[in-house]
Amino acid sequence: MKVQQIIKDNHLGLLFRQGTFGIEKESQRVYEDGSVVTTPHPEVLGKRSYHPYIQTDFAESQLELITPPNKSVEDSLRWLSAIHEVVLRSLPENEYIFPLSMPAGLPPEDQIKVAQLEDPADVAYREHLVAVYGKNKQMVSGIHYNFQLAPELINALFQAQRKYDDAVAFQNDLYLKMAKNFLRYQWILVYLLAATPTVEADYFNGASPLQAGQYVRSLRSSRYGYVNEADIIVSFDSLEKYVETLEHWVSSGRLIAEKEFYSNVRLRGAKKARELLSSGIRYLEFRLFDLNPFAPYGITLEDAKFIHHFILLMIWMDQSADQAGIELGKERLAQVAFEHPLQQTAYRTEGEEILTALLEMLKVLGAEQSEQDFVAAKLAQFADPGLTLGGRLLREIEGAGGYRKLGAELARRNKAQAMERFYALSAFDNMELSTQALMFDLIRQGIKTEILDERDQFLCLQFGEHIEYVKNGNMTSHDSYISPLIMENKVVTKKVLAKAGFNVPQSLEFTSVQQALASYPLFEKRAVVIKPKSTNYGLGISIFQQGLQSREDFATALEIAFREDKEVMVEDYLSGTEYRFFVLGEQTLAVLLRVPANVIGDGVHTVAQLVAEKNAHPLRGDGSRTPLKKIALGDIEGLQLKEQGLSFDSVPAKDQLVQLRANSNISTGGDSIDMTDEMHPSYKELAVGISKAMGAAVCGVDLIIPDLKQAAQPNLNSWGVIEANFNPMMMMHIFPYSGKSRRVTLNVIHMLFPELKGREDMK
Amino acid sequence: MKVQQIIKDNHLGLLFRQGTFGIEKESQRVYEDGSVVTTPHPEVLGKRSYHPYIQTDFAESQLELITPPNKSVEDSLRWLSAIHEVVLRSLPENEYIFPLSMPAGLPPEDQIKVAQLEDPADVAYREHLVAVYGKNKQMVSGIHYNFQLAPELINALFQAQRKYDDAVAFQNDLYLKMAKNFLRYQWILVYLLAATPTVEADYFNGASPLQAGQYVRSLRSSRYGYVNEADIIVSFDSLEKYVETLEHWVSSGRLIAEKEFYSNVRLRGAKKARELLSSGIRYLEFRLFDLNPFAPYGITLEDAKFIHHFILLMIWMDQSADQAGIELGKERLAQVAFEHPLQQTAYRTEGEEILTALLEMLKVLGAEQSEQDFVAAKLAQFADPGLTLGGRLLREIEGAGGYRKLGAELARRNKAQAMERFYALSAFDNMELSTQALMFDLIRQGIKTEILDERDQFLCLQFGEHIEYVKNGNMTSHDSYISPLIMENKVVTKKVLAKAGFNVPQSLEFTSVQQALASYPLFEKRAVVIKPKSTNYGLGISIFQQGLQSREDFATALEIAFREDKEVMVEDYLSGTEYRFFVLGEQTLAVLLRVPANVIGDGVHTVAQLVAEKNAHPLRGDGSRTPLKKIALGDIEGLQLKEQGLSFDSVPAKDQLVQLRANSNISTGGDSIDMTDEMHPSYKELAVGISKAMGAAVCGVDLIIPDLKQAAQPNLNSWGVIEANFNPMMMMHIFPYSGKSRRVTLNVIHMLFPELKGREDMK
């Protein structure tokens, strides 16, 4: 199969480098000292009966984190990061994720709890493994790397060749070639990426094959790792032979099931091997990767790309390993795995040949220079084993005083890093924080999530057969289309609310300054708000709280408003405090008070110092990548201080409230204060009614309320509504500056998937 | 009650001129010769049991057209125009609306059919009227003018006075003053606006009080019009006395009901007069206006404003008429009504005094000069009766050879004018044609319609208690919010459609020219479409139907697309014809083919002449105020001709198709051809499925279909979908260039109000 030539002749290089990727990563939950926990799988991580992202492998302590299939390695690593952040932030405070494949501080075998799965067959299979291999060996963790070639590539290759008439047979042989050559040369990846040089003595129950102080490249890939007995040989000569031999070992009872065949390559695409004969091999699973303890989540992006290219080389090369070659490869694997990490490998020449071929392939394919450089660096590691991952790890282990200590230290560091921006999902940080918060909850609850358009914050959610689409965190199928259209238009909003009987301040609309000025007598001495018809973050709004005193003031305010819109409203001013009600369906989930940027004096520090101190709050930052914004020390703040007889260098008295802004927007450094429990329930009911009148499923209702403790009365002295907002902000409720957090994203999920109730253990 | 002084002192002039207005206009349906029809009320005009706009008055032939309450006289007149256009376009071809109050060509009394209303009480009342007054007198038509002062004005006046403690009593006396003074001076309006100088002899069944050739100002307001017997006097001294005296006449049997009291002012606000004592008078109804035959719809805007000002004067003036004054006013009315239209009135001095006071009031209120000029012109009519409406009418009647002939001629002219732009509602022409078409149907069906925001095309519809909001003709509560968000994004649309199993061409998205160029090998020699990610009326799209031949072509196309959007798609080109499917709910209502601007040669005329001829089509115009657009003779058209070896001056052969555009947009002069009946039903089902997958209630689906007669197959050779459109255009289906009209606006109404089914007689 001259794949290389066909690709060159048909300009298929780009298609060849496409593919679908998936990563499964096992790891042990551990305590601060690196020892494996004996606690059950945390309930907060959702039900394992359906969870697509967070599972347990062999043991209750052994997390299995699974990325969805992605069209790029980069995206798979992003998902791996996101799932890790969700898990790390959900673990009990004293639990961590161990970053090394070999477990440390194993409990006595009888205290190792097999994963408590719902399906009895899953539990029975684990019991069998215990009987055959013992529990300790099952506690070893690693990474499985799933790879599928682009179907368009396979089709193009098939069209361009003449040997095969059957497309499925062609596809099977293509994947088999990849599998066979991989098995032949897999030792190279172990040489470069192995990271299991040692293990604690109890792992072998006292009978360690390692001499004191002996290190190897990979215990996990050695004969002491997780391997079948040596005589269990499955043929890769053809798919038919593969199926036959594999079924033989199962029917003869040497394997309890096909999945007990621990090949470092698995043929995937069907539940049973025999089904592959008709369905065809859809993708391969490569299983030999040790966790990289220096990568926060077990594998680096560069290595993941390197593995992709290595796999591609397996079909790019003209030769195809036969069964003897496979056996040779397995032998070399075992041998290399047991070499000392700082020792040159016995097969250096072959390794260098293969990586040179890989480099050549990347050149032909026009890969980026950085990718070529990375391979060249790997090539150099054959001359200097100290540069390999194993070599580096050895030095770190010795420096830390043992692999358990090193692992525990790295585990703590990884968790601390994941907690740093606890309100974000680092890998999806180019989306809005609200969408990140929603994705956090989706991943944790186990709702399949696909990002349809990252820039547009468009998600597709799926639970069973039930599909929902979400944009910007809370725009869903549950809202009626007319509802945002009503809310976009303040005039229409008020008419609709007035029709439904809510307290709405009177207003008139104008299309020109002149037209509005002609109506000046209607507003003279009245307290009014002049504002553009369409919402624009408070731009162009003037308030005459004490009543409109002159035609000139009116004209100025009108001109400011007309800069923002072609239509301007003059509205009766309502006195009271503005609260934001977050309504979802039948319930007001959160009430928030927004307070203009301020500091409280302590009699010692200057305003500038107090601001700096307040800005150090973990939620404050640029306001787009953080839930709250730092208070600026700009002209507007300076003016505001001046009105209070202060400057940035003044030292305000103890408990003196210093205002740095007149407006209460969070985006100008304002404080968000949760008032949900303080608010009289009557207003919460009103907000629900207003949301319903708008036809909204999710709605942000702004009410002006003079006294939140008094029950609402049916007149504007008691309360008034000015506008309602679709797609209301969620972050400010989830992460308020003070008061209780309201995880409204979870409510959005439950609104979309009511069937989740009872299927999960909600906190 | 010193209203004038309070208004001046408190700057209430603007509020004083505000108010709510409503017009009710009766008129006879007539044949071409002006004679009253004997046909039933047209079923197409909806059910009279609930119709808010189109009713019948006394007779089946007597239309009563009712405007909704409006905040300005202008809006009332717009509604009057719209309702008239709806009625005129819905009448049988040989029926018209008679423009004069006095009927002509009356059928024998036994053939005059009393309005066939559902409520037996309504019919019984009419039978009573027949017994008391005879049928002929009931056939006289006129205009009722409803007026309510701004509640804010009444409140402000009440606050500013000291005599009244009770706001309702104050309000009642305010309206009573208006009513009394109106009755005192009503004769002035008759002098100026009367238009019933004569009637055919059969009207009096041979006993005409008019001598041969005698003309009067207003038969209708004279004692031969529609008046109670002279001794039936109702007191206006106070609301209590009014109620007492009115109830007396009813209980004594002299009136069958309160509504038989034919005062030229009615106190409104409750069903029974007695209820007014608690509820208060809410508004007044002025009933003495003859139809103005020179106004297409019975009253001019200037006269309507004049009447408003005249009514205001009735409370502005300090004096208040007593009962004797009212009786004097009634007497003068009868007298003036019987004067010859060209004769100076006996009460010229009083008339001039009142209009001078009116002019003075307008000056004080700062009314526009044109409004003052109009009053001044009316004032001058006292010196020259020939300038009054009656005077002018007399000359026209004599010129036409009788009032019936004049009426018939004007009726034909009015109908022709209403038919001219049959696809529009002239009065609402600043809204989109689709919204106008929807409003046409709403008015005809009798759905209460309120324009919440004209610029935004925002309507509130109400049938019984059921309220619906509509924006831009078909954006409603029936669509899910997520659905337009999906459709706005072509990439997401395709992913959603592909997920749902529809044929979607493959595509890739790019964020830069460079990034896309790197993928050039993927597209080389493939037929592709390069387009911006967001829909923009076909801007920035390049099509390589014959396959992409060079990197340079690709780069150029990419650059063009990136000018329109930050993201660009490269999509497989589908060959076939594009059809627009208009889907509503479970049904494809219309299928349209759009053909690029073209003419067909006749071997005689030049291209320019053929274009001019085609552009004369009634549907063609500027494309925003007309359903189709005129073909331009611009550069692009010139180039297109050049490619065919033609110029604007060429004479194409007979039947030669000459293309003037490559693109098929209606907005560049394309033809719209209805293909609903031609399209194989399988595609219509597909379109419904696609609309459902989008979560849309109303959706425009664009399918590429090579052969519309062949049933759809599940592959891209049979059909493909590229995008779906929310808020799809409706006009092109309602008024196609050729093929059957599909009145999709009616379907929108039935979707919103399913309860209408069975309550109306649908065509």
JSON list of C-alpha atoms in Angstrom, two decimals, chain B residues 23 58 110 213 255 456 690 741:
[
{"chain": "B", "resi": 23, "resn": "ILE", "atom": "CA", "xyz": [-64.36, 58.36, 14.25]},
{"chain": "B", "resi": 58, "resn": "PHE", "atom": "CA", "xyz": [-79.32, 50.37, 10.40]},
{"chain": "B", "resi": 110, "resn": "ASP", "atom": "CA", "xyz": [-89.96, 46.64, 1.70]},
{"chain": "B", "resi": 213, "resn": "GLY", "atom": "CA", "xyz": [-85.16, 73.28, -7.04]},
{"chain": "B", "resi": 255, "resn": "LEU", "atom": "CA", "xyz": [-88.10, 56.31, 23.74]},
{"chain": "B", "resi": 456, "resn": "ASP", "atom": "CA", "xyz": [-40.09, 48.93, 14.52]},
{"chain": "B", "resi": 690, "resn": "ILE", "atom": "CA", "xyz": [-36.05, 21.72, 8.11]},
{"chain": "B", "resi": 741, "resn": "SER", "atom": "CA", "xyz": [-50.94, 34.65, -5.10]}
]
